[in-house]
Amino acid sequence: MSQDDRPLTFEQVFSEAHLRSIFDDRLKDAKFIGLDGISASSFKQNIDAEVTLIGRKVLGGTFEFTRFREKLILKTARKPPRQISIPTIRDAIALRALCDHLTFQFNECRMRPPHDCTKRVAQAAKEAAASDSFLRMDVVSFYPSVNHNILVNQLRDKGADPRAILLIEKAIKNPTGFDEGDKSDIGVPQGLSISNILSMLYLEAFDRYFAQKYRYFRYVDDLLLVVKEEEAVGIHDEIASHMLTELRLTTHELDPKQPDKTAITPVKVGTEYLGYHISSGGLRIRERSYKKMFRAVVGCLRALKGTARVEQVLWRLNLIITGCRVEERSVGWVFFFRQSTDVGQFHRMDRFVRQQLALYGLKDQISSVKRFAKAYHETRFNRDGTTYIPDFDNFSLADMMKAIHLVKGTSLETLGSMDRSEVEGIYWKMVKREVAKLERETVDFLTSGS
């Protein structure tokens, strides 16, 4: 569905037709299962009755969410796990419809890609005076600390539909797991389709105020400012005080022992932000993210010590190197780091790949393995016309069969005897699995953990 065709009103997003399109477009192949134990495939068997029920109850103000299932994600051994809330399929449809409504009602609060922020920061660093400094600040436990009363009042002041506010309140107060009580008065559950836009709404006035005063940038809970060196501490205290007073949020204190949280550094020296090291001299992949790329290459080739076939591993290695286009999105490391101005990092990765291939006795395969530097060049200067980077949306049937053969080992003869729809089903299931892994690794670049 194109952006112009998407519904705007609350009634339209909760129409049976739109709810059905949400399931068909986004959730029919979902792997998650909520506390009701109903999978997407089971839900589909009763889809007509389900979308009717969702629409009727939401529009009537009687819809209730099932307690969210808890999933804990460990970031590092030194940090507590992040709690992710997993809804039922029914609740996921309702939440996505609510997200669609909020996105079009408050489009200015839609979360932009991190590249937009990185690009603006890089330009500010380039234009900064030699004596300017970066002030980097980090909000403590941002999502779990959002105050419900403040958020609801903000929504009312912005003219949000009362039915949308009621549904939001029910969603954010809904408990996750069984260790929590029946309801919560603070925090936005992480992992829901409405989580990001609610967090943006919560900080919208704050962002606007400080962006008018300073060279100010924010992505989720990471704030970065370009300031005069002598003003840095004062601006830090002003922001911290405003955030605590107006939003009930706290920031990490200035502490030399925790430079990855809140710090003041000269622009000419640079700072780490959104996976990059940014300075007045340009952008490069930060060291921790760079090491993760090396580890992923090693991990991919290590599969050869098991039962993996050479063809299968090389296909996955090429995907790691180039990334891909899929469902009209660009996915992968090179796409994420295409704003880097340090081309040497990509050439060093290519040398490392060749060394690793030689260690596994695959010198004769080096010519068939793609190159980071070439992929980087294509994403920057030939993104629309490149054939070097796979576009899974536009694979022919023959391309699909070849990919399945390389990854799964199914013979071309067997694939040729199948119906096209069966081949496409196998292909997309395989592609989505491989792409999901790439996306998880890309998101990991935004974290500060090692």
Short mmCIF file of C-alpha atoms in Angstrom, two decimals:
data_model
loop_
_atom_site.label_atom_id
_atom_site.label_comp_id
_atom_site.label_asym_id
_atom_site.label_seq_id
_atom_site.Cartn_x
_atom_site.Cartn_y
_atom_site.Cartn_z
CA MET A 1 0.00 0.00 0.00
CA SER A 2 1.48 3.36 -1.02
CA GLN A 3 1.78 6.21 1.44
CA ASP A 4 -0.91 8.23 -0.32
CA ASP A 5 -3.35 5.31 -0.15
CA ARG A 6 -2.93 4.66 3.56
CA PRO A 7 -5.87 5.67 5.76
CA LEU A 8 -5.63 8.61 8.11
CA THR A 9 -8.62 8.54 10.43
CA PHE A 10 -9.03 6.33 13.46
CA GLU A 11 -12.09 4.69 11.90
CA GLN A 12 -10.22 3.90 8.70
CA VAL A 13 -7.20 2.28 10.34
CA PHE A 14 -9.53 0.05 12.34
CA SER A 15 -11.69 -0.91 9.37
CA GLU A 16 -11.80 -4.62 8.62
CA ALA A 17 -10.08 -4.06 5.28
CA HIS A 18 -7.12 -2.24 6.82
CA LEU A 19 -6.77 -4.66 9.71
CA ARG A 20 -6.77 -7.55 7.23
CA SER A 21 -4.08 -5.81 5.13
CA ILE A 22 -1.91 -5.41 8.24
CA PHE A 23 -2.04 -9.15 8.84
CA ASP A 24 -1.44 -10.04 5.19
CA ASP A 25 1.39 -7.54 4.65
CA ARG A 26 3.20 -7.75 7.98
CA LEU A 27 2.14 -10.60 10.22
CA LYS A 28 1.08 -13.66 8.26
CA ASP A 29 4.62 -15.09 8.45
CA ALA A 30 5.35 -13.82 11.98
CA LYS A 31 7.37 -16.20 14.15
CA PHE A 32 6.51 -14.70 17.54
CA ILE A 33 3.76 -16.12 19.74
CA GLY A 34 2.11 -14.23 22.59
CA LEU A 35 0.86 -15.59 25.89
CA ASP A 36 -2.32 -16.91 24.26
CA GLY A 37 -0.15 -19.48 22.44
CA ILE A 38 -1.72 -18.72 19.04
CA SER A 39 0.66 -18.64 16.06
CA ALA A 40 0.15 -16.55 12.94
CA SER A 41 -0.81 -19.64 10.92
CA SER A 42 -3.45 -20.62 13.48
CA PHE A 43 -4.72 -17.05 13.69
CA LYS A 44 -5.15 -16.95 9.92
CA GLN A 45 -7.73 -19.73 10.07
CA ASN A 46 -10.13 -17.38 11.84
CA ILE A 47 -8.92 -14.09 10.38
CA ASP A 48 -12.32 -12.71 9.29
CA ALA A 49 -13.88 -13.07 12.72
CA GLU A 50 -10.73 -11.75 14.40
CA VAL A 51 -10.48 -8.49 12.44
CA THR A 52 -14.20 -7.91 12.96
CA LEU A 53 -13.74 -8.36 16.71
CA ILE A 54 -10.69 -6.05 16.84
CA GLY A 55 -12.44 -3.26 14.94
CA ARG A 56 -15.67 -3.51 16.92
CA LYS A 57 -14.00 -3.53 20.32
CA VAL A 58 -11.47 -0.79 19.58
CA LEU A 59 -14.05 1.57 18.09
CA GLY A 60 -16.37 0.77 20.99
CA GLY A 61 -13.67 1.44 23.57
CA THR A 62 -13.80 -2.08 25.03
CA PHE A 63 -10.64 -3.63 23.54
CA GLU A 64 -8.27 -5.11 26.15
CA PHE A 65 -4.72 -6.30 25.62
CA THR A 66 -3.51 -9.70 26.72
CA ARG A 67 -0.57 -9.54 29.12
CA PHE A 68 2.59 -9.27 27.00
CA ARG A 69 5.04 -12.16 26.93
CA GLU A 70 8.47 -11.27 28.26
CA LYS A 71 11.68 -11.73 26.28
CA LEU A 72 15.02 -10.73 27.81
CA ILE A 73 17.94 -9.70 25.60
CA LEU A 74 21.38 -9.74 27.16
CA LYS A 75 23.55 -6.87 25.88
CA THR A 76 26.79 -7.53 27.78
CA ALA A 77 27.76 -9.47 30.88
CA ARG A 78 28.08 -6.16 32.76
CA LYS A 79 24.62 -4.83 31.94
CA PRO A 80 21.13 -5.96 32.95
CA PRO A 81 19.11 -7.54 30.12
CA ARG A 82 16.70 -5.47 28.05
CA GLN A 83 13.06 -6.45 28.47
CA ILE A 84 11.13 -6.86 25.22
CA SER A 85 7.33 -7.13 25.22
CA ILE A 86 5.81 -9.70 22.86
CA PRO A 87 2.12 -9.18 22.04
CA THR A 88 -0.37 -11.74 20.77
CA ILE A 89 -1.07 -11.68 17.02
CA ARG A 90 -4.44 -10.06 17.70
CA ASP A 91 -2.84 -7.33 19.83
CA ALA A 92 -0.04 -6.86 17.27
CA ILE A 93 -2.64 -6.06 14.59
CA ALA A 94 -4.35 -3.52 16.85
CA LEU A 95 -1.02 -1.93 17.79
CA ARG A 96 0.11 -1.68 14.17
CA ALA A 97 -3.17 -0.01 13.20
CA LEU A 98 -2.72 2.43 16.08
CA CYS A 99 0.86 3.08 14.91
CA ASP A 100 -0.39 3.80 11.38
CA HIS A 101 -2.87 6.32 12.78
CA LEU A 102 -0.30 8.06 15.00
CA THR A 103 2.29 8.17 12.21
CA PHE A 104 -0.03 10.06 9.91
CA GLN A 105 -1.58 12.16 12.66
CA PHE A 106 1.85 13.23 13.93
CA ASN A 107 4.15 12.65 11.00
CA GLU A 108 6.69 15.13 12.36
CA CYS A 109 7.27 12.69 15.25
CA ARG A 110 8.01 9.69 13.05
CA MET A 111 11.39 8.18 13.84
CA ARG A 112 13.84 8.83 11.02
CA PRO A 113 16.68 6.47 10.10
CA PRO A 114 19.92 6.96 12.06
CA HIS A 115 21.65 8.02 8.83
CA ASP A 116 19.66 11.27 8.81
CA CYS A 117 20.99 12.18 12.24
CA THR A 118 24.55 11.05 11.43
CA LYS A 119 24.63 13.17 8.29
CA ARG A 120 23.57 16.31 10.16
CA VAL A 121 26.08 15.69 12.96
CA ALA A 122 28.90 15.19 10.44
CA GLN A 123 28.04 18.49 8.75
CA ALA A 124 27.97 20.30 12.11
CA ALA A 125 31.36 18.81 13.01
CA LYS A 126 32.80 19.90 9.68
CA GLU A 127 31.58 23.48 10.23
CA ALA A 128 32.61 23.62 13.92
CA ALA A 129 35.30 25.97 15.17
CA ALA A 130 38.64 24.43 16.10
CA SER A 131 37.93 25.06 19.80
CA ASP A 132 34.40 23.58 19.80
CA SER A 133 33.52 20.42 21.69
CA PHE A 134 31.07 17.57 21.43
CA LEU A 135 28.73 17.18 24.40
CA ARG A 136 27.34 13.66 24.39
CA MET A 137 24.57 12.71 26.83
CA ASP A 138 22.68 9.50 27.45
CA VAL A 139 19.24 9.11 29.05
CA VAL A 140 19.10 6.53 31.82
CA SER A 141 16.58 3.73 31.05
CA PHE A 142 14.64 5.90 28.60
CA TYR A 143 11.71 3.68 27.57
CA PRO A 144 11.09 2.26 31.07
CA SER A 145 11.08 5.81 32.51
CA VAL A 146 8.48 7.54 30.31
CA ASN A 147 5.86 9.07 32.60
CA HIS A 148 2.33 8.07 31.57
CA ASN A 149 0.60 11.21 32.88
CA ILE A 150 3.00 13.50 31.03
CA LEU A 151 2.65 11.49 27.81
CA VAL A 152 -1.15 11.44 27.95
CA ASN A 153 -1.30 15.19 28.60
CA GLN A 154 1.03 15.76 25.63
CA LEU A 155 -1.26 13.70 23.41
CA ARG A 156 -4.31 15.65 24.56
CA ASP A 157 -2.55 18.97 23.97
CA LYS A 158 -1.68 17.83 20.44
CA GLY A 159 -5.33 17.00 19.72
CA ALA A 160 -5.03 13.22 19.55
CA ASP A 161 -8.25 11.23 19.10
CA PRO A 162 -9.58 10.32 22.59
CA ARG A 163 -10.06 6.72 21.43
CA ALA A 164 -6.41 6.57 20.39
CA ILE A 165 -5.37 7.93 23.79
CA LEU A 166 -7.49 5.32 25.56
CA LEU A 167 -5.92 2.52 23.52
CA ILE A 168 -2.41 3.90 24.12
CA GLU A 169 -3.03 4.02 27.86
CA LYS A 170 -4.20 0.42 27.87
CA ALA A 171 -1.14 -0.67 25.89
CA ILE A 172 1.51 1.11 27.96
CA LYS A 173 -0.08 0.09 31.28
CA ASN A 174 -0.41 -3.54 30.19
CA PRO A 175 2.04 -5.71 32.17
CA THR A 176 4.81 -7.77 30.60
CA GLY A 177 5.50 -11.25 31.95
CA PHE A 178 4.35 -12.47 35.34
CA ASP A 179 6.85 -10.70 37.61
CA GLU A 180 5.06 -7.37 37.15
CA GLY A 181 1.83 -6.33 38.85
CA ASP A 182 -1.47 -5.89 37.06
CA LYS A 183 -0.72 -2.38 35.78
CA SER A 184 2.19 0.03 35.50
CA ASP A 185 2.14 3.83 35.75
CA ILE A 186 5.53 4.41 34.16
CA GLY A 187 7.37 3.21 31.08
CA VAL A 188 6.65 2.36 27.46
CA PRO A 189 7.05 -1.36 26.68
CA GLN A 190 9.89 -1.96 24.25
CA GLY A 191 9.31 -4.00 21.12
CA LEU A 192 5.80 -2.81 20.29
CA SER A 193 5.04 -1.09 16.99
CA ILE A 194 3.94 2.06 18.86
CA SER A 195 7.02 2.24 21.11
CA ASN A 196 9.18 4.42 18.86
CA ILE A 197 6.59 7.00 17.88
CA LEU A 198 5.46 7.37 21.50
CA SER A 199 9.06 7.99 22.54
CA MET A 200 9.37 10.60 19.80
CA LEU A 201 6.13 12.28 20.86
CA TYR A 202 7.37 12.39 24.44
CA LEU A 203 10.52 14.33 23.50
CA GLU A 204 9.16 16.38 20.59
CA ALA A 205 8.77 19.67 22.49
CA PHE A 206 12.09 19.09 24.28
CA ASP A 207 13.87 18.53 20.96
CA ARG A 208 12.31 21.60 19.40
CA TYR A 209 13.30 23.82 22.33
CA PHE A 210 16.94 22.81 22.44
CA ALA A 211 17.36 22.60 18.66
CA GLN A 212 16.43 26.31 18.54
CA LYS A 213 19.09 27.18 21.14
CA TYR A 214 21.99 24.91 20.22
CA ARG A 215 23.46 22.65 17.58
CA TYR A 216 21.51 19.76 19.03
CA PHE A 217 20.90 16.21 17.75
CA ARG A 218 19.16 13.18 19.20
CA TYR A 219 18.56 9.59 18.21
CA VAL A 220 16.35 7.68 20.73
CA ASP A 221 18.17 8.16 24.07
CA ASP A 222 21.50 9.43 22.70
CA LEU A 223 21.93 13.21 22.65
CA LEU A 224 24.80 15.01 20.95
CA LEU A 225 25.55 18.72 20.81
CA VAL A 226 28.31 20.82 19.25
CA VAL A 227 29.09 23.54 21.78
CA LYS A 228 31.76 26.02 22.77
CA GLU A 229 34.22 24.31 25.08
CA GLU A 230 33.74 26.77 27.92
CA GLU A 231 29.93 26.41 27.76
CA ALA A 232 29.77 22.61 27.68
CA VAL A 233 29.32 21.93 31.39
CA GLY A 234 26.68 24.64 31.76
CA ILE A 235 24.69 23.34 28.79
CA HIS A 236 24.95 19.80 30.17
CA ASP A 237 23.49 20.96 33.49
CA GLU A 238 20.73 22.92 31.74
CA ILE A 239 19.63 19.92 29.66
CA ALA A 240 19.81 17.51 32.59
CA SER A 241 17.75 19.85 34.78
CA HIS A 242 15.14 20.49 32.08
CA MET A 243 14.80 16.79 31.33
CA LEU A 244 14.32 15.92 35.01
CA THR A 245 11.89 18.76 35.76
CA GLU A 246 9.74 18.59 32.63
CA LEU A 247 9.92 14.91 31.67
CA ARG A 248 10.96 13.05 34.84
CA LEU A 249 13.94 11.62 32.98
CA THR A 250 17.51 11.44 34.21
CA THR A 251 20.79 11.48 32.30
CA HIS A 252 24.08 9.86 33.16
CA GLU A 253 26.34 12.23 35.04
CA LEU A 254 29.57 13.54 33.60
CA ASP A 255 32.02 10.86 34.66
CA PRO A 256 35.47 10.22 33.14
CA LYS A 257 35.05 6.58 34.18
CA GLN A 258 32.00 6.25 31.88
CA PRO A 259 33.02 8.14 28.71
CA ASP A 260 30.67 6.01 26.60
CA LYS A 261 27.64 7.53 28.36
CA THR A 262 28.08 11.27 28.98
CA ALA A 263 31.25 13.05 27.92
CA ILE A 264 32.78 16.26 26.60
CA THR A 265 35.43 15.87 23.90
CA PRO A 266 37.03 18.26 21.39
CA VAL A 267 35.43 18.07 17.95
CA LYS A 268 38.86 17.69 16.38
CA VAL A 269 39.41 14.55 18.52
CA GLY A 270 35.91 13.24 17.87
CA THR A 271 33.33 11.11 19.63
CA GLU A 272 31.48 7.84 19.05
CA TYR A 273 27.89 8.19 17.93
CA LEU A 274 25.47 5.80 16.22
CA GLY A 275 28.15 3.30 15.29
CA TYR A 276 30.57 5.89 13.91
CA HIS A 277 33.54 7.84 15.21
CA ILE A 278 32.75 11.41 14.17
CA SER A 279 35.21 14.29 14.17
CA SER A 280 35.91 17.45 12.22
CA GLY A 281 38.05 15.26 9.97
CA GLY A 282 35.17 13.05 8.89
CA LEU A 283 33.44 9.78 9.75
CA ARG A 284 34.82 6.32 10.22
CA ILE A 285 33.39 3.10 11.60
CA ARG A 286 33.99 3.07 15.34
CA GLU A 287 36.43 0.45 16.59
CA ARG A 288 33.89 -1.73 18.41
CA SER A 289 31.58 -1.88 15.41
CA TYR A 290 34.54 -2.56 13.12
CA LYS A 291 35.61 -5.54 15.23
CA LYS A 292 32.08 -6.94 15.04
CA MET A 293 32.40 -7.01 11.26
CA PHE A 294 35.60 -9.05 11.51
CA ARG A 295 33.95 -11.45 13.96
CA ALA A 296 30.97 -11.96 11.67
CA VAL A 297 33.24 -12.94 8.77
CA VAL A 298 35.08 -15.40 11.03
CA GLY A 299 31.79 -16.80 12.30
CA CYS A 300 30.47 -17.30 8.79
CA LEU A 301 33.56 -19.21 7.62
CA ARG A 302 33.73 -21.22 10.84
CA ALA A 303 30.62 -23.06 9.66
CA LEU A 304 32.95 -24.91 7.25
CA LYS A 305 34.32 -26.82 10.22
CA GLY A 306 30.90 -28.40 10.57
CA THR A 307 28.55 -29.78 7.95
CA ALA A 308 28.07 -26.58 5.95
CA ARG A 309 28.83 -26.73 2.24
CA VAL A 310 31.32 -24.36 0.63
CA GLU A 311 28.67 -22.98 -1.76
CA GLN A 312 26.31 -22.27 1.12
CA VAL A 313 28.95 -20.48 3.20
CA LEU A 314 30.21 -18.37 0.30
CA TRP A 315 26.65 -17.27 -0.52
CA ARG A 316 26.22 -16.10 3.07
CA LEU A 317 29.64 -14.46 3.08
CA ASN A 318 28.76 -12.47 -0.03
CA LEU A 319 25.52 -11.38 1.63
CA ILE A 320 27.47 -10.20 4.68
CA ILE A 321 29.83 -8.23 2.43
CA THR A 322 27.34 -6.54 0.12
CA GLY A 323 24.10 -6.45 2.09
CA CYS A 324 20.97 -6.45 -0.06
CA ARG A 325 17.77 -4.80 -1.12
CA VAL A 326 14.66 -6.54 0.16
CA GLU A 327 11.04 -5.41 0.48
CA GLU A 328 12.13 -1.96 -0.74
CA ARG A 329 14.66 -1.64 2.11
CA SER A 330 18.45 -1.54 2.14
CA VAL A 331 19.92 -3.96 4.66
CA GLY A 332 23.48 -4.71 5.74
CA TRP A 333 26.70 -3.30 7.10
CA VAL A 334 27.89 -1.45 4.02
CA PHE A 335 24.53 0.27 3.67
CA PHE A 336 24.64 1.23 7.34
CA PHE A 337 28.19 2.59 7.14
CA ARG A 338 28.05 4.11 3.67
CA GLN A 339 28.59 7.61 5.12
CA SER A 340 32.09 6.66 6.29
CA THR A 341 34.85 8.73 4.72
CA ASP A 342 37.57 6.20 5.65
CA VAL A 343 37.67 3.96 2.58
CA GLY A 344 40.76 2.25 3.98
CA GLN A 345 38.63 0.42 6.54
CA PHE A 346 36.78 -1.39 3.75
CA HIS A 347 40.01 -2.31 1.95
CA ARG A 348 41.38 -3.75 5.20
CA MET A 349 38.26 -5.87 5.54
CA ASP A 350 38.81 -7.21 2.02
CA ARG A 351 42.39 -8.20 2.85
CA PHE A 352 41.14 -9.95 5.98
CA VAL A 353 38.54 -11.90 3.99
CA ARG A 354 41.20 -13.09 1.53
CA GLN A 355 43.45 -14.17 4.41
CA GLN A 356 40.61 -16.12 6.01
CA LEU A 357 39.71 -17.84 2.75
CA ALA A 358 43.34 -18.91 2.36
CA LEU A 359 43.32 -20.37 5.88
CA TYR A 360 40.38 -22.57 4.89
CA GLY A 361 42.08 -23.69 1.70
CA LEU A 362 39.78 -21.62 -0.49
CA LYS A 363 42.30 -19.49 -2.42
CA ASP A 364 40.71 -20.69 -5.63
CA GLN A 365 37.38 -19.17 -4.49
CA ILE A 366 38.69 -15.67 -3.83
CA SER A 367 37.59 -14.39 -7.23
CA SER A 368 33.99 -15.49 -6.53
CA VAL A 369 33.80 -13.60 -3.23
CA LYS A 370 32.65 -10.00 -3.38
CA ARG A 371 34.51 -7.04 -1.91
CA PHE A 372 33.56 -4.58 0.81
CA ALA A 373 35.28 -1.70 -0.99
CA LYS A 374 33.36 -2.34 -4.20
CA ALA A 375 30.05 -2.65 -2.33
CA TYR A 376 30.81 0.59 -0.48
CA HIS A 377 31.47 2.39 -3.78
CA GLU A 378 28.23 1.05 -5.27
CA THR A 379 26.09 2.15 -2.31
CA ARG A 380 27.54 5.66 -2.44
CA PHE A 381 27.76 6.33 -6.15
CA ASN A 382 25.62 3.80 -8.03
CA ARG A 383 22.93 2.81 -5.57
CA ASP A 384 20.01 2.84 -8.01
CA GLY A 385 21.80 1.24 -10.93
CA THR A 386 23.99 -1.37 -9.25
CA THR A 387 23.73 -5.07 -10.00
CA TYR A 388 26.61 -5.86 -7.63
CA ILE A 389 24.31 -5.87 -4.61
CA PRO A 390 21.45 -8.41 -4.72
CA ASP A 391 17.93 -7.04 -5.01
CA PHE A 392 15.85 -9.91 -3.69
CA ASP A 393 12.61 -8.18 -4.72
CA ASN A 394 13.52 -8.50 -8.40
CA PHE A 395 14.97 -12.00 -8.63
CA SER A 396 13.72 -14.01 -11.58
CA LEU A 397 12.46 -17.54 -11.03
CA ALA A 398 15.82 -18.85 -12.24
CA ASP A 399 17.63 -16.58 -9.77
CA MET A 400 15.40 -17.82 -6.95
CA MET A 401 16.08 -21.44 -7.83
CA LYS A 402 19.83 -20.85 -7.98
CA ALA A 403 19.81 -19.14 -4.56
CA ILE A 404 17.79 -21.98 -3.02
CA HIS A 405 20.17 -24.51 -4.56
CA LEU A 406 23.23 -22.74 -3.14
CA VAL A 407 21.83 -22.18 0.35
CA LYS A 408 19.67 -25.25 0.93
CA GLY A 409 21.27 -27.72 -1.46
CA THR A 410 18.01 -28.59 -3.20
CA SER A 411 18.73 -29.78 -6.72
CA LEU A 412 17.73 -27.58 -9.64
CA GLU A 413 15.93 -30.57 -11.10
CA THR A 414 13.74 -30.90 -8.02
CA LEU A 415 13.06 -27.16 -7.94
CA GLY A 416 12.19 -27.22 -11.63
CA SER A 417 9.43 -29.75 -10.97
CA MET A 418 7.72 -27.48 -8.42
CA ASP A 419 5.03 -24.90 -9.02
CA ARG A 420 6.26 -21.32 -9.13
CA SER A 421 4.31 -20.46 -5.97
CA GLU A 422 6.03 -23.29 -4.10
CA VAL A 423 9.48 -22.12 -5.20
CA GLU A 424 8.64 -18.54 -4.24
CA GLY A 425 7.45 -19.70 -0.83
CA ILE A 426 10.73 -21.52 -0.15
CA TYR A 427 12.72 -18.58 -1.51
CA TRP A 428 11.08 -15.90 0.62
CA LYS A 429 11.20 -17.99 3.78
CA MET A 430 14.94 -18.48 3.21
CA VAL A 431 15.62 -14.84 2.31
CA LYS A 432 13.70 -13.46 5.29
CA ARG A 433 15.61 -15.75 7.65
CA GLU A 434 18.99 -14.63 6.27
CA VAL A 435 18.01 -10.95 6.17
CA ALA A 436 16.67 -11.05 9.74
CA LYS A 437 20.13 -12.04 10.93
CA LEU A 438 21.72 -9.18 9.00
CA GLU A 439 19.23 -6.72 10.48
CA ARG A 440 19.89 -7.91 14.04
CA GLU A 441 23.61 -7.35 13.53
CA THR A 442 23.02 -3.89 12.04
CA VAL A 443 20.88 -2.81 15.00
CA ASP A 444 23.68 -4.06 17.24
CA PHE A 445 25.98 -1.43 15.74
CA LEU A 446 23.93 1.26 17.49
CA THR A 447 24.62 -0.19 20.94
CA SER A 448 27.59 0.83 23.00
CA GLY A 449 28.39 -2.66 24.16
CA SER A 450 31.42 -4.48 22.84
#
